Coordinates of C-alpha atoms in Angstrom, one line a residue:
Chain F
M1 CA 18.2 -20.9 -11.7
L2 CA 18.9 -18.2 -9.3
Q3 CA 19.6 -19.4 -5.8
T4 CA 17.7 -17.2 -3.3
T5 CA 18.9 -18.4 0.0
D6 CA 19.2 -15.0 1.6
D7 CA 16.6 -12.4 2.4
Q8 CA 17.9 -9.7 0.2
A9 CA 15.5 -9.8 -2.6
M10 CA 12.0 -8.5 -3.4
P11 CA 11.3 -4.9 -3.2
L12 CA 8.1 -3.5 -4.8
T13 CA 8.6 0.2 -5.0
K14 CA 5.7 2.7 -5.6
L15 CA 6.6 6.2 -6.6
H16 CA 3.9 8.8 -6.0
I17 CA 4.9 11.8 -8.0
P18 CA 3.4 15.2 -9.0
D19 CA 2.2 15.2 -12.6
T20 CA 4.3 18.2 -13.3
L21 CA 7.5 16.1 -13.1
D22 CA 8.9 15.5 -16.6
S23 CA 9.8 12.1 -17.9
R24 CA 13.5 12.5 -17.5
A25 CA 13.3 13.4 -13.8
T26 CA 10.8 10.6 -13.2
Q27 CA 13.1 8.0 -14.9
G28 CA 16.1 9.3 -13.1
L29 CA 14.4 9.0 -9.7
C30 CA 13.3 5.5 -10.4
T31 CA 16.8 4.5 -11.3
A32 CA 18.2 6.3 -8.2
V33 CA 15.9 4.4 -5.9
H34 CA 16.7 1.1 -7.5
R35 CA 20.5 1.7 -7.3
A36 CA 20.2 2.7 -3.7
L37 CA 18.4 -0.6 -2.9
V38 CA 21.0 -2.6 -4.7
S39 CA 24.0 -0.9 -3.1
T40 CA 22.7 -0.6 0.5
C41 CA 20.2 -3.5 0.9
G42 CA 21.7 -6.3 -1.2
V43 CA 18.9 -6.3 -3.7
P44 CA 19.9 -8.1 -6.9
E45 CA 20.4 -5.8 -9.9
S46 CA 17.7 -7.5 -11.9
D47 CA 15.2 -7.5 -9.0
R48 CA 13.5 -4.3 -10.2
F49 CA 9.7 -3.8 -9.8
Q50 CA 8.5 -0.2 -9.7
L51 CA 5.1 1.4 -10.1
V52 CA 4.8 5.1 -10.8
T53 CA 1.6 7.0 -10.0
R54 CA 1.1 10.6 -10.9
Y55 CA -1.1 13.1 -9.0
S56 CA -2.6 16.5 -9.7
P57 CA -1.7 19.1 -7.1
G58 CA -5.1 18.8 -5.4
S59 CA -4.7 15.0 -5.1
M60 CA -1.4 15.1 -3.3
L61 CA -1.6 16.9 0.0
I62 CA 1.8 17.4 1.4
D63 CA 2.8 19.6 4.3
P64 CA 5.7 21.8 3.2
H65 CA 7.7 21.7 6.4
F66 CA 7.0 18.8 8.8
P67 CA 9.0 17.9 10.7
D68 CA 12.0 20.2 9.9
V69 CA 12.4 20.4 6.1
N70 CA 11.6 22.7 3.2
R71 CA 9.7 20.9 0.5
S72 CA 9.0 22.2 -3.0
D73 CA 6.1 21.3 -5.3
R74 CA 8.3 18.6 -6.7
T75 CA 8.1 16.4 -3.6
V76 CA 7.8 12.7 -4.2
I77 CA 6.7 9.9 -1.9
V78 CA 8.5 6.6 -2.3
E79 CA 6.9 3.5 -0.7
I80 CA 9.0 0.4 -0.6
L81 CA 7.6 -3.0 0.3
F82 CA 10.3 -5.5 1.0
L83 CA 11.4 -8.5 3.1
T84 CA 11.9 -8.0 6.7
G85 CA 15.5 -8.3 7.9
R86 CA 17.2 -5.0 6.9
T87 CA 19.1 -3.5 9.7
D88 CA 18.6 0.0 11.0
Q89 CA 21.9 1.0 9.5
Q90 CA 20.9 -0.4 6.1
K91 CA 17.7 1.7 6.2
R92 CA 19.7 4.8 7.2
S93 CA 22.1 4.2 4.3
L94 CA 19.2 3.6 1.9
Y95 CA 17.7 7.0 2.6
Q96 CA 21.0 8.7 2.2
R97 CA 21.8 6.9 -1.0
I98 CA 18.4 7.6 -2.5
A99 CA 19.0 11.3 -1.8
E100 CA 22.5 11.3 -3.3
G101 CA 21.3 9.5 -6.4
A102 CA 18.3 11.7 -6.9
A103 CA 20.5 14.8 -6.6
S104 CA 22.1 13.9 -9.9
C105 CA 18.7 14.4 -11.6
D106 CA 18.1 17.7 -9.7
F107 CA 16.0 16.4 -6.9
R108 CA 16.5 18.3 -3.6
A109 CA 17.0 15.9 -0.6
D110 CA 14.1 17.7 1.2
D111 CA 11.7 16.7 -1.7
L112 CA 12.1 13.0 -1.0
I113 CA 9.8 11.2 1.5
V114 CA 10.5 7.5 1.8
T115 CA 8.6 4.9 3.8
L116 CA 9.2 1.2 4.2
V117 CA 6.7 -1.7 4.8
E118 CA 8.0 -5.2 5.5
N119 CA 6.7 -8.7 4.9
T120 CA 8.2 -12.2 4.6
R121 CA 9.3 -14.6 1.9
L122 CA 6.1 -16.5 2.2
D123 CA 4.3 -13.3 1.3
W124 CA 5.5 -13.2 -2.3
S125 CA 4.9 -15.1 -5.5
M126 CA 7.0 -13.9 -8.3
G127 CA 5.3 -16.1 -10.9
G128 CA 4.5 -19.7 -11.8
G129 CA 1.9 -19.9 -9.0
R130 CA 4.7 -20.7 -6.6
A131 CA 5.7 -19.0 -3.3
F132 CA 9.0 -17.1 -3.6
A133 CA 10.1 -19.0 -0.5
D134 CA 10.1 -22.2 -2.5
V135 CA 12.1 -20.9 -5.5
G136 CA 15.3 -22.8 -6.0
L137 CA 14.0 -25.7 -3.9
H138 CA 12.6 -27.8 -6.7
Chain K
M1 CA -26.0 -9.8 11.6
L2 CA -23.0 -11.8 10.4
Q3 CA -20.9 -13.4 13.1
T4 CA -17.3 -12.8 12.5
T5 CA -15.6 -14.7 15.3
D6 CA -12.8 -16.0 13.1
D7 CA -9.9 -14.3 11.4
Q8 CA -10.8 -15.3 7.9
A9 CA -12.3 -12.1 6.6
M10 CA -11.0 -8.8 5.2
P11 CA -8.9 -8.8 2.2
L12 CA -8.4 -5.5 0.4
T13 CA -7.0 -6.4 -3.0
K14 CA -5.2 -4.0 -5.3
L15 CA -4.6 -5.1 -8.9
H16 CA -1.9 -3.2 -10.7
I17 CA -2.4 -3.9 -14.4
P18 CA -1.0 -2.7 -17.7
D19 CA -3.4 -0.4 -19.5
T20 CA -3.3 -2.6 -22.6
L21 CA -5.3 -5.3 -20.8
D22 CA -8.9 -5.5 -22.0
S23 CA -11.9 -5.3 -19.8
R24 CA -12.7 -9.0 -20.1
A25 CA -9.2 -10.1 -19.0
T26 CA -9.3 -7.6 -16.1
Q27 CA -12.6 -8.7 -14.8
G28 CA -11.6 -12.4 -15.2
L29 CA -8.5 -11.8 -13.2
C30 CA -10.4 -9.9 -10.4
T31 CA -12.7 -12.9 -10.2
A32 CA -9.9 -15.4 -10.1
V33 CA -8.2 -13.6 -7.3
H34 CA -11.4 -13.4 -5.2
R35 CA -12.3 -17.1 -5.8
A36 CA -8.8 -18.1 -4.8
L37 CA -9.1 -16.1 -1.5
V38 CA -12.5 -17.8 -0.8
S39 CA -11.3 -21.3 -1.6
T40 CA -7.9 -21.3 0.1
C41 CA -8.1 -18.6 2.9
G42 CA -11.7 -18.9 4.1
V43 CA -12.7 -15.5 2.9
P44 CA -16.5 -15.1 2.8
E45 CA -17.9 -15.0 -0.7
S46 CA -19.4 -11.6 -0.1
D47 CA -16.2 -10.1 1.3
R48 CA -15.0 -8.7 -1.9
F49 CA -13.1 -5.4 -2.0
Q50 CA -10.9 -4.8 -5.0
L51 CA -9.2 -1.7 -6.5
V52 CA -7.9 -1.8 -10.1
T53 CA -5.2 0.6 -11.2
R54 CA -3.9 0.8 -14.8
Y55 CA -0.4 1.8 -15.8
S56 CA 1.2 2.9 -19.1
P57 CA 4.2 0.9 -20.0
G58 CA 6.6 3.6 -18.8
S59 CA 4.9 3.7 -15.4
M60 CA 5.2 0.0 -14.7
L61 CA 8.8 -1.1 -14.6
I62 CA 8.9 -4.9 -14.3
D63 CA 12.0 -7.1 -14.7
P64 CA 11.1 -9.7 -17.3
H65 CA 13.0 -12.6 -15.6
F66 CA 13.7 -12.2 -11.9
P67 CA 14.1 -14.6 -10.2
D68 CA 13.5 -17.5 -12.7
V69 CA 10.4 -16.7 -14.8
N70 CA 9.5 -15.4 -18.2
R71 CA 7.2 -12.5 -18.0
S72 CA 5.2 -10.9 -20.9
D73 CA 3.9 -7.4 -21.3
R74 CA 0.7 -8.6 -19.7
T75 CA 2.3 -9.0 -16.2
V76 CA 0.1 -8.0 -13.3
I77 CA 1.0 -7.2 -9.7
V78 CA -1.6 -8.3 -7.1
E79 CA -1.3 -6.8 -3.6
I80 CA -3.5 -8.3 -0.9
L81 CA -3.8 -6.7 2.5
F82 CA -5.5 -9.1 4.9
L83 CA -5.7 -10.3 8.5
T84 CA -2.7 -12.0 9.9
G85 CA -3.2 -15.7 10.7
R86 CA -3.0 -17.5 7.3
T87 CA -0.7 -20.4 7.4
D88 CA 2.3 -20.9 5.1
Q89 CA 0.3 -23.6 3.4
Q90 CA -2.7 -21.4 2.8
K91 CA -0.5 -18.8 1.2
R92 CA 1.1 -21.4 -1.1
S93 CA -2.4 -22.7 -2.1
L94 CA -3.5 -19.1 -2.7
Y95 CA -0.7 -18.4 -5.2
Q96 CA -1.4 -21.7 -7.0
R97 CA -5.1 -21.2 -7.1
I98 CA -4.8 -17.6 -8.4
A99 CA -2.6 -18.9 -11.2
E100 CA -5.1 -21.7 -12.0
G101 CA -8.0 -19.4 -12.1
A102 CA -6.3 -16.8 -14.1
A103 CA -5.3 -19.4 -16.7
S104 CA -9.0 -19.7 -17.6
C105 CA -8.9 -16.1 -18.9
D106 CA -5.6 -16.6 -20.7
F107 CA -3.1 -15.4 -18.1
R108 CA 0.2 -17.1 -18.1
A109 CA 1.3 -18.2 -14.5
D110 CA 4.5 -16.3 -15.0
D111 CA 2.6 -13.1 -15.6
L112 CA 1.2 -13.0 -12.0
I113 CA 3.1 -11.4 -9.2
V114 CA 1.4 -11.6 -5.8
T115 CA 2.4 -10.0 -2.6
L116 CA 0.7 -10.1 0.8
V117 CA 0.6 -7.6 3.7
E118 CA -1.0 -8.4 7.0
N119 CA -2.7 -6.5 9.8
T120 CA -5.1 -7.2 12.6
R121 CA -8.9 -7.1 13.3
L122 CA -8.4 -3.8 15.1
D123 CA -6.9 -2.3 12.0
W124 CA -10.2 -2.4 10.0
S125 CA -13.4 -0.5 10.1
M126 CA -15.9 -1.7 7.5
G127 CA -18.4 1.1 8.2
G128 CA -20.5 2.7 10.8
G129 CA -17.5 4.2 12.5
R130 CA -17.0 0.9 14.3
A131 CA -13.9 -1.3 14.5
F132 CA -14.4 -4.6 12.6
A133 CA -13.2 -6.3 15.8
D134 CA -16.4 -5.2 17.5
V135 CA -18.8 -6.3 14.8
G136 CA -21.3 -8.8 16.2
L137 CA -20.5 -7.8 19.8
H138 CA -23.2 -5.2 20.1
Chain E
M1 CA 13.5 22.2 15.2
L2 CA 10.6 20.0 16.2
Q3 CA 11.3 17.5 18.9
T4 CA 9.9 14.1 17.9
T5 CA 10.5 12.0 20.9
D6 CA 7.2 10.3 20.9
D7 CA 5.6 7.9 18.4
Q8 CA 2.7 10.0 17.5
A9 CA 3.7 11.3 14.1
M10 CA 3.8 10.0 10.6
P11 CA 0.6 9.0 9.0
L12 CA 0.6 8.6 5.2
T13 CA -3.1 8.5 4.2
K14 CA -4.4 7.1 0.9
L15 CA -7.9 7.9 0.0
H16 CA -9.5 5.7 -2.7
I17 CA -12.6 7.4 -3.9
P18 CA -15.1 7.0 -6.7
D19 CA -14.6 9.5 -9.5
T20 CA -18.1 10.7 -9.1
L21 CA -17.3 12.4 -5.8
D22 CA -17.1 16.2 -6.3
S23 CA -14.2 18.3 -5.2
R24 CA -15.9 19.7 -2.1
A25 CA -16.8 16.2 -0.7
T26 CA -13.3 15.0 -1.4
Q27 CA -11.7 17.9 0.3
G28 CA -14.0 17.6 3.3
L29 CA -13.2 13.9 3.7
C30 CA -9.5 14.6 3.5
T31 CA -9.9 17.2 6.3
A32 CA -12.1 14.9 8.4
V33 CA -9.5 12.1 8.3
H34 CA -6.7 14.4 9.2
R35 CA -8.6 16.0 12.1
A36 CA -9.5 12.6 13.4
L37 CA -5.8 11.5 13.4
V38 CA -4.9 14.7 15.2
S39 CA -7.6 14.4 17.9
T40 CA -7.4 10.7 18.6
C41 CA -3.9 9.6 17.7
G42 CA -1.8 12.6 18.7
V43 CA -0.7 13.3 15.2
P44 CA 0.8 16.9 14.9
E45 CA -1.5 19.3 13.1
S46 CA 1.2 20.0 10.5
D47 CA 1.9 16.3 9.9
R48 CA -0.5 16.0 6.9
F49 CA 0.4 13.7 4.0
Q50 CA -2.5 12.5 1.9
L51 CA -2.8 10.9 -1.5
V52 CA -6.1 10.8 -3.3
T53 CA -6.8 8.3 -6.1
R54 CA -10.0 8.3 -8.1
Y55 CA -11.6 5.2 -9.6
S56 CA -14.2 4.5 -12.2
P57 CA -17.1 2.3 -11.1
G58 CA -15.6 -0.7 -12.8
S59 CA -12.2 -0.3 -11.1
M60 CA -13.5 -0.2 -7.6
L61 CA -15.3 -3.4 -6.7
I62 CA -16.9 -3.1 -3.3
D63 CA -19.4 -5.4 -1.8
P64 CA -22.5 -3.4 -0.8
H65 CA -23.2 -5.2 2.5
F66 CA -20.3 -7.1 4.0
P67 CA -20.3 -7.6 7.0
D68 CA -23.4 -5.8 8.2
V69 CA -23.6 -2.4 6.6
N70 CA -25.4 -0.7 3.7
R71 CA -23.0 1.0 1.3
S72 CA -23.9 3.5 -1.4
D73 CA -22.0 4.2 -4.6
R74 CA -20.1 7.0 -2.7
T75 CA -18.1 4.4 -0.6
V76 CA -14.5 5.4 0.1
I77 CA -11.6 3.3 1.2
V78 CA -9.2 5.1 3.5
E79 CA -5.8 3.4 4.0
I80 CA -3.5 4.8 6.8
L81 CA 0.1 3.8 7.2
F82 CA 1.5 5.0 10.5
L83 CA 3.8 4.2 13.4
T84 CA 3.0 1.2 15.5
G85 CA 2.0 2.0 19.1
R86 CA -1.6 3.2 18.8
T87 CA -3.8 1.5 21.4
D88 CA -6.9 -0.5 20.5
Q89 CA -8.9 2.3 22.0
Q90 CA -7.2 5.0 19.9
K91 CA -8.0 3.0 16.8
R92 CA -11.7 2.7 17.9
S93 CA -11.8 6.4 18.5
L94 CA -10.2 7.1 15.2
Y95 CA -12.8 5.2 13.2
Q96 CA -15.6 6.9 15.1
R97 CA -14.2 10.4 14.7
I98 CA -13.6 9.9 11.0
A99 CA -17.2 9.0 10.6
E100 CA -18.4 12.0 12.7
G101 CA -16.2 14.4 10.8
A102 CA -17.2 13.0 7.4
A103 CA -20.9 13.3 8.3
S104 CA -20.5 17.1 8.2
C105 CA -19.7 16.8 4.5
D106 CA -22.7 14.4 3.9
F107 CA -20.8 11.1 4.1
R108 CA -22.8 8.2 5.5
A109 CA -20.9 6.3 8.2
D110 CA -21.5 3.1 6.2
D111 CA -19.7 4.5 3.2
L112 CA -16.4 4.7 5.0
I113 CA -14.0 1.8 5.0
V114 CA -10.8 2.4 7.0
T115 CA -7.7 0.2 7.2
L116 CA -4.5 0.7 9.1
V117 CA -1.0 -0.6 8.4
E118 CA 1.9 0.0 10.8
N119 CA 5.6 0.4 10.6
T120 CA 8.4 1.9 12.8
R121 CA 10.3 5.1 13.1
L122 CA 13.3 3.7 11.2
D123 CA 10.9 3.0 8.3
W124 CA 10.5 6.7 7.5
S125 CA 12.6 9.4 5.9
M126 CA 10.8 12.7 5.8
G127 CA 13.5 14.4 3.8
G128 CA 17.2 15.4 3.8
G129 CA 18.2 11.8 3.3
R130 CA 17.8 11.2 7.0
A131 CA 15.9 8.6 8.9
F132 CA 12.9 10.1 10.8
A133 CA 14.2 8.3 13.9
D134 CA 17.2 10.5 13.8
V135 CA 15.4 13.9 13.5
G136 CA 16.2 16.1 16.5
L137 CA 19.2 14.1 17.5
H138 CA 21.7 16.2 15.6

């Protein structure tokens, strides 16, 4: 049984993508986001939970420039829900690493919007009807 | 008019389900989640707000084992947004009760991931352009 | 470059709408929500990021009356994720202004559910692999 004594685990990532993105780019982006979480935020390699939702152009209204970037029609919004406790520096590194990883599947850094929401260990059940906070304790 | 002087109300539940789940299983799960909220977290019976989103296998990337479970291809992610104030014990009971209720429509406990996000009474308007915090006050 | 020294920016708005809503009503609602954010919460005019998801009737389970309203089958749920720091009064004004704006495209105030989730400036990257908190600082 995995010991989970730290607060590194549990991201749920939602990727909101334009429906014109092909499957290869989508998969590459999913992998880039997961690898960035693993390398900057201590997320276990096997702790991968990602939901991909596709939008038609009229259903994804995105300002092309705010606050100081140049977005294309390939812009993606990545929402990550994870445990509170990441430092400001970890978050900065996460954004940078996602952009670097996504570049390898031809995403421009300006086409990546990322936002984080935090909760606590008692706010997750990963299965078995048990709180994640209690995993490893019995 | 309903008096809402406590902090028991207002869950918004999102159910992320594989598109292979049939309608009966989906409805059964929705009902199980709502009943668990009512019985463990004091949610009023009529306070039911649920959104169901379906995913193709390639759009729902779920590790089969993390941290110590065995998931099938019927795994569901249940996100609940509700008012802060539930105790740790209420959250533990909620997870257990969802699993028990879902078992009656043939869901395995390991196929249920649940995550909670909290906000406050000022963070809801249930209609009429009014804050939920002000309902019953005028 | 835009100076972002305040905490007024960054809403991500998700609109959950019944799939029977026509395009004109949907666009009108999106505009009404954005205008309300601009006029009550200090959101910059160009800071518009909205995701629209459509649901079949069976996938959008909404109580018709809780807690004290009368909803029709046109009921919409608007989720706004934005920076912490809005006052209670700003939130109250936001709900009222959304309802007023939506009335101009024939939405009944009772058909509008709004919920807010908050995070911080370090929880956003708007592009370029940089934290939004660092925009304007280099």
